[in-house]
Amino acid sequence: MDALTALTTRVSSPRLEAPGPSGEDIEQLLQAAIRAPDHGILRPWRFLVLQGEARHKLGDIMVEQLLAKQPDADERSREAMRGKALRAPTLIIAVAEITEGHKVPAWEQILAVGAAVQNMMVAAHAMGIGAMWRTGDMANSELAKARLGFAAKDQVVAYLYLGTPSGPGKPLPAENPADYLRDLP
Ligand SMILES: Cc1cc2nc3c(=O)[nH]c(=O)nc-3n(C[C@H](O)[C@H](O)[C@H](O)COP(=O)(O)O)c2cc1C
């Protein structure tokens, strides 16, 4: 698939199943990620690749995070939360490790990691791999961040779920770029 086709036809795949990307596929996705633009060449991106059993550890963190926020969460909610880590055969967690006190502000460093995630999504699409970018409480929780091995200053940018799209792909929405154009006041 050529680059323009990949860029203009990508859709998210909320339902993913095995098989997940191979080791070689993951290497290619990461190569695409680290070609994202990066003001100051700070290389703020860090990636945690979780597959197989490692996802259960993430499930434990998700439950711990839920209980920190909602101590009375019942068994059903806890199990539903735990299951979120198993929604896809592979997950890449992307985190911005922020260089503080630099002329490049934190928001630009976070955007660079966002661009890296988008590069992975488009590369995955071009390779026939389904992907879904999720955040939610697990991206904004101090506890989760610490459990993932990061400091309070850092920002979890994406839980990128990867696998084989389950069922027919989502149709492309009819969108018109003109709807988003504005004139300079
Ligand atoms: C920073 C970011 C965080 C997101 N977090 C979530 C999320 O937690 N849950 C969710 O269902 N979609 C989330 N999305 C949106 C989906 O990944 C997806 O882009 C959206 O459903 C539109 O589908 P499409 O990518 O096929 O156009 C997020 C997107 C971005 C850019």
Short mmCIF file of C-alpha atoms in Angstrom, two decimals, residues 4-159:
data_model
loop_
_atom_site.label_atom_id
_atom_site.label_comp_id
_atom_site.label_asym_id
_atom_site.label_seq_id
_atom_site.Cartn_x
_atom_site.Cartn_y
_atom_site.Cartn_z
CA LEU A 4 -1.08 8.29 0.63
CA THR A 5 -3.52 5.40 0.46
CA ALA A 6 -2.49 4.31 3.96
CA LEU A 7 -2.94 7.84 5.29
CA THR A 8 -6.34 8.41 3.72
CA THR A 9 -7.90 5.00 4.39
CA ARG A 10 -6.78 4.22 7.97
CA VAL A 11 -9.54 3.36 10.41
CA SER A 12 -9.38 2.13 13.99
CA SER A 13 -10.17 -1.48 14.79
CA PRO A 14 -11.87 -1.65 18.19
CA ARG A 15 -12.20 -5.45 18.03
CA LEU A 16 -8.95 -7.30 17.62
CA GLU A 17 -7.99 -10.94 17.80
CA ALA A 18 -4.98 -13.22 17.40
CA PRO A 19 -2.65 -13.45 15.70
CA GLY A 20 -0.92 -10.31 16.82
CA PRO A 21 1.95 -8.69 14.96
CA SER A 22 5.12 -10.75 14.65
CA GLY A 23 8.40 -9.66 16.23
CA GLU A 24 9.48 -8.37 12.82
CA ASP A 25 6.21 -6.44 12.43
CA ILE A 26 6.72 -4.83 15.84
CA GLU A 27 10.25 -3.84 14.90
CA GLN A 28 8.87 -2.15 11.75
CA LEU A 29 6.17 -0.36 13.72
CA LEU A 30 8.77 0.97 16.14
CA GLN A 31 10.99 2.06 13.24
CA ALA A 32 8.03 4.03 11.89
CA ALA A 33 7.37 5.48 15.35
CA ILE A 34 10.85 6.84 15.85
CA ARG A 35 10.74 8.71 12.52
CA ALA A 36 8.18 11.09 13.97
CA PRO A 37 9.11 14.78 14.06
CA ASP A 38 10.66 15.80 17.36
CA HIS A 39 11.44 19.44 18.26
CA GLY A 40 14.86 19.66 19.87
CA ILE A 41 15.65 16.03 18.97
CA LEU A 42 14.80 15.13 22.54
CA ARG A 43 13.52 11.68 21.60
CA PRO A 44 10.81 11.80 24.28
CA TRP A 45 9.17 8.50 23.23
CA ARG A 46 9.35 5.38 25.33
CA PHE A 47 7.50 2.19 24.42
CA LEU A 48 6.41 -0.81 26.45
CA VAL A 49 5.51 -3.79 24.25
CA LEU A 50 3.18 -6.22 26.00
CA GLN A 51 2.21 -9.60 24.62
CA GLY A 52 0.97 -12.88 26.03
CA GLU A 53 1.35 -13.22 29.78
CA ALA A 54 2.79 -9.71 30.21
CA ARG A 55 -0.71 -8.39 29.53
CA HIS A 56 -1.90 -9.96 32.78
CA LYS A 57 0.50 -7.73 34.71
CA LEU A 58 -1.12 -4.76 33.02
CA GLY A 59 -4.53 -6.16 33.97
CA ASP A 60 -3.41 -6.20 37.61
CA ILE A 61 -2.33 -2.56 37.35
CA MET A 62 -5.68 -1.66 35.76
CA VAL A 63 -7.54 -3.25 38.68
CA GLU A 64 -5.26 -1.53 41.21
CA GLN A 65 -5.94 1.79 39.48
CA LEU A 66 -9.69 1.12 39.51
CA LEU A 67 -9.65 0.32 43.22
CA ALA A 68 -7.63 3.45 43.98
CA LYS A 69 -10.33 5.52 42.27
CA GLN A 70 -13.31 3.43 43.32
CA PRO A 71 -12.48 1.35 46.41
CA ASP A 72 -15.90 -0.32 46.44
CA ALA A 73 -15.72 -1.56 42.83
CA ASP A 74 -17.42 -4.95 42.78
CA GLU A 75 -15.99 -8.21 41.46
CA ARG A 76 -17.72 -7.78 38.10
CA SER A 77 -16.23 -4.32 37.50
CA ARG A 78 -12.82 -5.56 38.61
CA GLU A 79 -12.93 -8.47 36.17
CA ALA A 80 -14.20 -6.23 33.37
CA MET A 81 -11.27 -3.91 34.04
CA ARG A 82 -8.80 -6.78 34.14
CA GLY A 83 -10.14 -7.99 30.78
CA LYS A 84 -9.28 -4.69 29.12
CA ALA A 85 -5.63 -5.66 29.06
CA LEU A 86 -6.57 -8.75 27.05
CA ARG A 87 -8.60 -6.95 24.39
CA ALA A 88 -5.87 -7.50 21.83
CA PRO A 89 -2.95 -9.89 21.47
CA THR A 90 -0.44 -7.04 21.58
CA LEU A 91 -0.28 -3.65 23.22
CA ILE A 92 2.27 -0.91 22.81
CA ILE A 93 2.11 1.66 25.56
CA ALA A 94 3.62 4.96 24.42
CA VAL A 95 4.86 7.37 27.07
CA ALA A 96 6.40 10.82 26.76
CA GLU A 97 9.41 11.00 29.06
CA ILE A 98 9.53 14.74 29.53
CA THR A 99 12.77 16.70 29.58
CA GLU A 100 11.99 19.43 32.08
CA GLY A 101 13.38 22.97 31.95
CA HIS A 102 14.02 22.73 28.22
CA LYS A 103 13.08 25.43 25.69
CA VAL A 104 10.88 22.81 24.01
CA PRO A 105 7.81 22.76 26.26
CA ALA A 106 6.23 19.58 27.57
CA TRP A 107 3.23 19.89 25.25
CA GLU A 108 5.51 19.74 22.21
CA GLN A 109 7.26 16.67 23.59
CA ILE A 110 3.89 15.01 24.17
CA LEU A 111 2.81 15.87 20.61
CA ALA A 112 6.00 14.28 19.25
CA VAL A 113 5.01 11.04 21.00
CA GLY A 114 1.50 11.43 19.60
CA ALA A 115 3.03 11.70 16.13
CA ALA A 116 5.02 8.53 16.83
CA VAL A 117 1.81 6.73 17.78
CA GLN A 118 0.09 7.94 14.61
CA ASN A 119 3.07 6.73 12.55
CA MET A 120 2.59 3.29 14.12
CA MET A 121 -1.13 3.33 13.38
CA VAL A 122 -0.63 4.21 9.73
CA ALA A 123 2.22 1.72 9.37
CA ALA A 124 0.05 -0.97 10.98
CA HIS A 125 -2.76 -0.23 8.55
CA ALA A 126 -0.35 -0.46 5.59
CA MET A 127 0.83 -3.83 6.93
CA GLY A 128 -2.72 -5.19 7.34
CA ILE A 129 -2.55 -5.01 11.15
CA GLY A 130 -5.52 -3.61 13.06
CA ALA A 131 -4.89 -0.89 15.65
CA MET A 132 -6.82 1.12 18.22
CA TRP A 133 -5.51 4.04 20.25
CA ARG A 134 -6.98 4.23 23.73
CA THR A 135 -6.27 6.39 26.76
CA GLY A 136 -8.90 6.87 29.49
CA ASP A 137 -8.15 6.75 33.21
CA MET A 138 -5.08 4.58 32.67
CA ALA A 139 -3.41 7.43 30.77
CA ASN A 140 -4.18 10.01 33.43
CA SER A 141 -3.59 8.05 36.59
CA GLU A 142 -0.50 8.83 38.65
CA LEU A 143 -0.61 5.34 40.09
CA ALA A 144 -0.64 3.67 36.65
CA LYS A 145 2.19 5.90 35.48
CA ALA A 146 4.30 4.92 38.46
CA ARG A 147 3.53 1.22 37.98
CA LEU A 148 4.63 1.52 34.34
CA GLY A 149 7.95 2.88 35.58
CA PHE A 150 7.57 6.60 34.90
CA ALA A 151 7.78 9.79 36.92
CA ALA A 152 5.01 12.27 37.73
CA LYS A 153 6.38 14.70 35.09
CA ASP A 154 5.91 12.14 32.28
CA GLN A 155 2.75 11.56 30.25
CA VAL A 156 1.21 8.29 29.11
CA VAL A 157 0.13 9.09 25.55
CA ALA A 158 -1.39 5.86 24.24
CA TYR A 159 -2.36 2.33 24.89
#
